[in-house]
Amino acid sequence: MNITGNTIFIPGATSGLGLGLALRFQAAGNHVIVGGRRTELLDRIATEHPGIGAVQIDTADPSSIERATQQVVAEHPELDTVILMAGIMEFEDLHTADFLETAERTIATNLLGPIRLIAALVPHLSNRPSATIMTVSSGLAFVPLPATPTYSATKAAIHSFSQSLRVQLADTSIQVLELAPPAVATTLLGQENDPHAMPVDEFLDETMSILESNTDATEILVDRVRFLRFAEAEGRTDDVLALLSGRV
């Protein structure tokens, strides 16, 4: 991926890593459009960061995805990159059926949302001379956090879907990247003060450095996620799972 001169749509960019990436990409010389559910946050971002576009979108709602993607393409026909940041992470107790509502909400947002966005945008992106789809999985795609089983499962599904998407789109102009963050100190699951979480700026610095220095990368992996990504290959899955079981 060339990190400058793009027009980038980032649904799920009103806070946390999504907003952080939006600002880093804008600073690198890209035109960025952020997406999110809350119009007041979108308005604030557009006011505080001149040049950033904003589109209201609920990635759990198919009709909202259809409306928002049509708006983005109509207003920004030069769109060539989408970064699928939107996601939720919630604790689940599997002892009773009470977790089911959370599981369904997580699947709708974390798995169906990105798939629907990809379906809506591939026809446009495939007509661009060069384009990028960046999915966002997690280190937990490779070893699950037992306290968030559906979140972990959706991220494993995103990893698998990304691999298939990359193969199927190999005959197009679209590059498929997968960003797999470790635990980062954001409000996702209240990790902003977690001593185990990676500082946000450190994550953003390393991610942008990888994108700039390794334009042919398919997986964007900061060093602190590698113990999860390669746990199975290194025969450490049980040990890492036991470690994650204590972080609840």
mmCIF file of C-alpha atoms in Angstrom:
data_model
loop_
_atom_site.group_PDB
_atom_site.id
_atom_site.type_symbol
_atom_site.label_atom_id
_atom_site.label_comp_id
_atom_site.label_asym_id
_atom_site.label_seq_id
_atom_site.Cartn_x
_atom_site.Cartn_y
_atom_site.Cartn_z
ATOM 1 C CA MET A 1 0.000 0.000 0.000
ATOM 2 C CA ASN A 2 1.232 3.461 -0.891
ATOM 3 C CA ILE A 3 0.563 5.485 2.274
ATOM 4 C CA THR A 4 0.117 8.839 0.541
ATOM 5 C CA GLY A 5 -2.129 10.263 -2.167
ATOM 6 C CA ASN A 6 -5.131 8.042 -1.433
ATOM 7 C CA THR A 7 -8.778 8.727 -0.736
ATOM 8 C CA ILE A 8 -9.589 6.600 2.313
ATOM 9 C CA PHE A 9 -12.930 5.706 3.902
ATOM 10 C CA ILE A 10 -12.658 4.490 7.512
ATOM 11 C CA PRO A 11 -15.968 3.343 9.035
ATOM 12 C CA GLY A 12 -15.533 3.116 12.794
ATOM 13 C CA ALA A 13 -13.181 6.086 13.086
ATOM 14 C CA THR A 14 -14.811 8.423 15.603
ATOM 15 C CA SER A 15 -12.511 7.329 18.438
ATOM 16 C CA GLY A 16 -9.669 5.014 19.390
ATOM 17 C CA LEU A 17 -7.527 3.359 16.751
ATOM 18 C CA GLY A 18 -9.876 4.305 13.934
ATOM 19 C CA LEU A 19 -9.574 8.023 14.642
ATOM 20 C CA GLY A 20 -5.862 7.662 15.309
ATOM 21 C CA LEU A 21 -5.296 6.036 11.916
ATOM 22 C CA ALA A 22 -7.502 8.633 10.225
ATOM 23 C CA LEU A 23 -5.330 11.451 11.570
ATOM 24 C CA ARG A 24 -2.082 9.651 10.719
ATOM 25 C CA PHE A 25 -3.241 9.023 7.146
ATOM 26 C CA GLN A 26 -4.387 12.606 6.762
ATOM 27 C CA ALA A 27 -0.993 13.813 7.965
ATOM 28 C CA ALA A 28 0.664 11.484 5.430
ATOM 29 C CA GLY A 29 -1.073 13.275 2.574
ATOM 30 C CA ASN A 30 -4.324 11.373 2.091
ATOM 31 C CA HIS A 31 -7.915 12.561 1.882
ATOM 32 C CA VAL A 32 -9.768 10.768 4.681
ATOM 33 C CA ILE A 33 -13.486 10.230 5.247
ATOM 34 C CA VAL A 34 -14.424 8.926 8.692
ATOM 35 C CA GLY A 35 -17.630 7.035 9.387
ATOM 36 C CA GLY A 36 -19.536 6.478 12.595
ATOM 37 C CA ARG A 37 -22.978 6.273 14.164
ATOM 38 C CA ARG A 38 -22.959 9.453 16.255
ATOM 39 C CA THR A 39 -23.380 12.609 14.207
ATOM 40 C CA GLU A 40 -22.186 14.844 17.048
ATOM 41 C CA LEU A 41 -18.813 13.079 17.075
ATOM 42 C CA LEU A 42 -18.577 13.266 13.299
ATOM 43 C CA ASP A 43 -19.325 16.994 13.363
ATOM 44 C CA ARG A 44 -16.697 17.552 16.071
ATOM 45 C CA ILE A 45 -14.038 15.642 14.132
ATOM 46 C CA ALA A 46 -14.787 17.555 10.933
ATOM 47 C CA THR A 47 -14.560 20.856 12.834
ATOM 48 C CA GLU A 48 -11.404 20.032 14.788
ATOM 49 C CA HIS A 49 -9.608 18.476 11.812
ATOM 50 C CA PRO A 50 -10.268 20.532 8.669
ATOM 51 C CA GLY A 51 -10.133 18.502 5.490
ATOM 52 C CA ILE A 52 -11.460 15.281 6.997
ATOM 53 C CA GLY A 53 -14.833 14.211 5.610
ATOM 54 C CA ALA A 54 -17.537 12.572 7.723
ATOM 55 C CA VAL A 55 -20.350 10.159 6.891
ATOM 56 C CA GLN A 56 -22.942 8.733 9.255
ATOM 57 C CA ILE A 57 -23.001 4.925 9.174
ATOM 58 C CA ASP A 58 -24.168 2.096 11.407
ATOM 59 C CA THR A 59 -22.204 -0.961 10.301
ATOM 60 C CA ALA A 60 -24.691 -3.281 12.018
ATOM 61 C CA ASP A 61 -27.493 -1.977 9.762
ATOM 62 C CA PRO A 62 -27.520 -3.169 6.114
ATOM 63 C CA SER A 63 -29.594 -0.208 4.922
ATOM 64 C CA SER A 64 -27.210 2.249 6.596
ATOM 65 C CA ILE A 65 -24.256 0.556 4.913
ATOM 66 C CA GLU A 66 -25.944 0.791 1.524
ATOM 67 C CA ARG A 67 -26.829 4.462 1.993
ATOM 68 C CA ALA A 68 -23.423 5.461 3.363
ATOM 69 C CA THR A 69 -21.358 3.671 0.730
ATOM 70 C CA GLN A 70 -23.460 5.161 -2.049
ATOM 71 C CA GLN A 71 -22.903 8.609 -0.520
ATOM 72 C CA VAL A 72 -19.153 8.134 -0.185
ATOM 73 C CA VAL A 73 -18.734 6.915 -3.761
ATOM 74 C CA ALA A 74 -20.957 9.691 -5.137
ATOM 75 C CA GLU A 75 -19.161 12.442 -3.213
ATOM 76 C CA HIS A 76 -15.671 10.933 -3.561
ATOM 77 C CA PRO A 77 -15.458 9.069 -6.881
ATOM 78 C CA GLU A 78 -11.673 8.918 -6.428
ATOM 79 C CA LEU A 79 -12.151 6.616 -3.386
ATOM 80 C CA ASP A 80 -9.502 3.907 -3.559
ATOM 81 C CA THR A 81 -9.067 2.632 0.008
ATOM 82 C CA VAL A 82 -11.343 1.360 2.757
ATOM 83 C CA ILE A 83 -10.187 0.459 6.274
ATOM 84 C CA LEU A 84 -12.814 -1.577 8.115
ATOM 85 C CA MET A 85 -12.289 -0.405 11.698
ATOM 86 C CA ALA A 86 -15.798 -0.638 13.189
ATOM 87 C CA GLY A 87 -16.156 -3.250 15.905
ATOM 88 C CA ILE A 88 -17.412 -4.001 19.400
ATOM 89 C CA MET A 89 -15.998 -6.170 22.195
ATOM 90 C CA GLU A 90 -18.049 -7.323 25.174
ATOM 91 C CA PHE A 91 -17.677 -9.879 27.934
ATOM 92 C CA GLU A 92 -19.826 -13.010 27.698
ATOM 93 C CA ASP A 93 -20.698 -15.666 30.285
ATOM 94 C CA LEU A 94 -21.472 -18.890 28.447
ATOM 95 C CA HIS A 95 -22.983 -20.674 31.435
ATOM 96 C CA THR A 96 -26.484 -19.569 30.441
ATOM 97 C CA ALA A 97 -28.229 -18.418 27.274
ATOM 98 C CA ASP A 98 -28.066 -14.794 28.430
ATOM 99 C CA PHE A 99 -24.944 -14.242 26.321
ATOM 100 C CA LEU A 100 -26.821 -14.822 23.057
ATOM 101 C CA GLU A 101 -27.929 -11.221 22.570
ATOM 102 C CA THR A 102 -24.353 -10.012 22.932
ATOM 103 C CA ALA A 103 -23.118 -12.714 20.554
ATOM 104 C CA GLU A 104 -25.628 -11.781 17.863
ATOM 105 C CA ARG A 105 -24.825 -8.079 18.195
ATOM 106 C CA THR A 106 -21.099 -8.814 17.954
ATOM 107 C CA ILE A 107 -21.501 -10.950 14.848
ATOM 108 C CA ALA A 108 -23.671 -8.321 13.155
ATOM 109 C CA THR A 109 -21.102 -5.588 13.779
ATOM 110 C CA ASN A 110 -17.752 -7.365 13.581
ATOM 111 C CA LEU A 111 -18.382 -9.920 10.850
ATOM 112 C CA LEU A 112 -21.478 -9.096 8.799
ATOM 113 C CA GLY A 113 -20.636 -5.384 8.840
ATOM 114 C CA PRO A 114 -17.235 -5.755 7.120
ATOM 115 C CA ILE A 115 -18.591 -8.356 4.696
ATOM 116 C CA ARG A 116 -21.458 -6.064 3.705
ATOM 117 C CA LEU A 117 -19.086 -3.121 3.298
ATOM 118 C CA ILE A 118 -16.798 -5.193 1.101
ATOM 119 C CA ALA A 119 -19.737 -6.325 -1.017
ATOM 120 C CA ALA A 120 -20.872 -2.725 -1.432
ATOM 121 C CA LEU A 121 -17.449 -1.299 -2.331
ATOM 122 C CA VAL A 122 -15.656 -3.968 -4.377
ATOM 123 C CA PRO A 123 -17.408 -3.018 -7.649
ATOM 124 C CA HIS A 124 -16.203 0.571 -7.304
ATOM 125 C CA LEU A 125 -12.715 -0.249 -6.017
ATOM 126 C CA SER A 126 -12.073 -2.801 -8.758
ATOM 127 C CA ASN A 127 -12.438 -0.013 -11.303
ATOM 128 C CA ARG A 128 -9.704 2.092 -9.691
ATOM 129 C CA PRO A 129 -6.158 1.801 -11.091
ATOM 130 C CA SER A 130 -4.938 0.791 -7.638
ATOM 131 C CA ALA A 131 -7.027 0.139 -4.528
ATOM 132 C CA THR A 132 -6.778 -1.295 -1.029
ATOM 133 C CA ILE A 133 -9.132 -3.064 1.335
ATOM 134 C CA MET A 134 -7.767 -3.264 4.871
ATOM 135 C CA THR A 135 -9.653 -5.610 7.157
ATOM 136 C CA VAL A 136 -9.115 -5.457 10.902
ATOM 137 C CA SER A 137 -8.851 -8.707 12.820
ATOM 138 C CA SER A 138 -6.973 -9.038 16.128
ATOM 139 C CA GLY A 139 -4.303 -11.037 17.859
ATOM 140 C CA LEU A 140 -7.306 -12.785 19.401
ATOM 141 C CA ALA A 141 -8.118 -14.231 15.977
ATOM 142 C CA PHE A 142 -5.285 -16.678 16.637
ATOM 143 C CA VAL A 143 -5.650 -17.361 20.359
ATOM 144 C CA PRO A 144 -9.020 -16.392 21.850
ATOM 145 C CA LEU A 145 -9.620 -14.387 24.986
ATOM 146 C CA PRO A 146 -11.979 -16.786 26.826
ATOM 147 C CA ALA A 147 -13.917 -13.917 28.402
ATOM 148 C CA THR A 148 -14.874 -12.574 24.942
ATOM 149 C CA PRO A 149 -15.558 -15.728 22.925
ATOM 150 C CA THR A 150 -17.738 -14.262 20.181
ATOM 151 C CA TYR A 151 -15.451 -11.281 19.641
ATOM 152 C CA SER A 152 -12.513 -13.659 19.259
ATOM 153 C CA ALA A 153 -14.507 -15.888 16.911
ATOM 154 C CA THR A 154 -15.514 -12.982 14.678
ATOM 155 C CA LYS A 155 -11.900 -11.881 14.407
ATOM 156 C CA ALA A 156 -10.847 -15.419 13.473
ATOM 157 C CA ALA A 157 -13.538 -15.327 10.797
ATOM 158 C CA ILE A 158 -12.266 -11.972 9.521
ATOM 159 C CA HIS A 159 -8.762 -13.457 9.220
ATOM 160 C CA SER A 160 -10.096 -16.406 7.224
ATOM 161 C CA PHE A 161 -12.325 -14.196 5.062
ATOM 162 C CA SER A 162 -9.393 -11.877 4.354
ATOM 163 C CA GLN A 163 -7.292 -14.764 3.078
ATOM 164 C CA SER A 164 -10.039 -15.887 0.700
ATOM 165 C CA LEU A 165 -10.742 -12.313 -0.388
ATOM 166 C CA ARG A 166 -7.064 -11.801 -1.214
ATOM 167 C CA VAL A 167 -6.986 -14.915 -3.400
ATOM 168 C CA GLN A 168 -10.237 -14.149 -5.205
ATOM 169 C CA LEU A 169 -9.311 -10.505 -5.870
ATOM 170 C CA ALA A 170 -5.828 -11.336 -7.107
ATOM 171 C CA ASP A 171 -7.055 -10.716 -10.667
ATOM 172 C CA THR A 172 -8.149 -7.160 -9.789
ATOM 173 C CA SER A 173 -6.361 -3.944 -8.877
ATOM 174 C CA ILE A 174 -7.326 -4.387 -5.190
ATOM 175 C CA GLN A 175 -4.693 -5.181 -2.571
ATOM 176 C CA VAL A 176 -6.090 -6.898 0.530
ATOM 177 C CA LEU A 177 -4.354 -6.149 3.835
ATOM 178 C CA GLU A 178 -5.180 -7.451 7.298
ATOM 179 C CA LEU A 179 -4.397 -5.341 10.345
ATOM 180 C CA ALA A 180 -4.192 -7.505 13.475
ATOM 181 C CA PRO A 181 -3.753 -5.329 16.583
ATOM 182 C CA PRO A 182 -2.756 -6.603 20.020
ATOM 183 C CA ALA A 183 -4.480 -5.223 23.116
ATOM 184 C CA VAL A 184 -4.127 -1.452 22.763
ATOM 185 C CA ALA A 185 -4.896 1.134 25.444
ATOM 186 C CA THR A 186 -8.274 2.310 24.121
ATOM 187 C CA THR A 187 -11.772 2.327 25.585
ATOM 188 C CA LEU A 188 -12.519 -0.984 23.842
ATOM 189 C CA LEU A 189 -13.346 -3.257 26.794
ATOM 190 C CA GLY A 190 -12.043 -0.525 29.124
ATOM 191 C CA GLN A 191 -8.388 -1.132 28.269
ATOM 192 C CA GLU A 192 -7.282 2.515 28.404
ATOM 193 C CA ASN A 193 -5.504 1.958 31.754
ATOM 194 C CA ASP A 194 -4.544 -1.698 31.264
ATOM 195 C CA PRO A 195 -0.798 -2.085 31.981
ATOM 196 C CA HIS A 196 -0.716 -4.991 29.505
ATOM 197 C CA ALA A 197 -2.095 -2.863 26.647
ATOM 198 C CA MET A 198 0.114 -1.227 24.036
ATOM 199 C CA PRO A 199 0.084 2.602 24.113
ATOM 200 C CA VAL A 200 -1.999 4.003 21.251
ATOM 201 C CA ASP A 201 0.705 6.260 19.802
ATOM 202 C CA GLU A 202 3.240 3.437 19.922
ATOM 203 C CA PHE A 203 0.835 1.199 17.985
ATOM 204 C CA LEU A 204 0.106 3.905 15.409
ATOM 205 C CA ASP A 205 3.811 4.720 14.960
ATOM 206 C CA GLU A 206 4.739 1.094 14.348
ATOM 207 C CA THR A 207 1.755 0.408 12.096
ATOM 208 C CA MET A 208 2.459 3.386 9.836
ATOM 209 C CA SER A 209 6.132 2.438 9.725
ATOM 210 C CA ILE A 210 5.268 -1.095 8.577
ATOM 211 C CA LEU A 211 2.902 0.221 5.910
ATOM 212 C CA GLU A 212 5.523 2.645 4.628
ATOM 213 C CA SER A 213 8.483 0.268 4.633
ATOM 214 C CA ASN A 214 6.767 -2.936 3.501
ATOM 215 C CA THR A 215 4.398 -2.037 0.677
ATOM 216 C CA ASP A 216 3.881 -5.707 -0.235
ATOM 217 C CA ALA A 217 2.824 -6.817 3.260
ATOM 218 C CA THR A 218 -0.426 -8.757 3.527
ATOM 219 C CA GLU A 219 -0.619 -8.838 7.338
ATOM 220 C CA ILE A 220 0.223 -5.740 9.382
ATOM 221 C CA LEU A 221 1.704 -7.080 12.611
ATOM 222 C CA VAL A 222 3.348 -4.954 15.282
ATOM 223 C CA ASP A 223 5.893 -6.791 17.392
ATOM 224 C CA ARG A 224 3.582 -7.024 20.411
ATOM 225 C CA VAL A 225 1.010 -9.122 18.537
ATOM 226 C CA ARG A 226 3.420 -11.737 17.248
ATOM 227 C CA PHE A 227 3.213 -13.936 20.355
ATOM 228 C CA LEU A 228 -0.474 -14.422 19.524
ATOM 229 C CA ARG A 229 -0.166 -14.608 15.735
ATOM 230 C CA PHE A 230 2.446 -17.347 15.789
ATOM 231 C CA ALA A 231 1.465 -19.198 18.981
ATOM 232 C CA GLU A 232 0.044 -22.188 17.110
ATOM 233 C CA ALA A 233 2.986 -22.513 14.736
ATOM 234 C CA GLU A 234 5.360 -22.366 17.690
ATOM 235 C CA GLY A 235 3.382 -24.868 19.766
ATOM 236 C CA ARG A 236 2.531 -22.334 22.483
ATOM 237 C CA THR A 237 -1.252 -22.071 22.097
ATOM 238 C CA ASP A 238 -2.098 -23.717 25.422
ATOM 239 C CA ASP A 239 0.383 -21.556 27.323
ATOM 240 C CA VAL A 240 -0.869 -18.350 25.731
ATOM 241 C CA LEU A 241 -4.491 -19.369 26.283
ATOM 242 C CA ALA A 242 -3.728 -19.944 29.951
ATOM 243 C CA LEU A 243 -2.144 -16.497 30.124
ATOM 244 C CA LEU A 244 -5.184 -14.868 28.509
ATOM 245 C CA SER A 245 -7.522 -16.757 30.841
ATOM 246 C CA GLY A 246 -6.080 -14.744 33.721
ATOM 247 C CA ARG A 247 -6.872 -11.408 32.042
ATOM 248 C CA VAL A 248 -10.562 -11.085 32.852
#
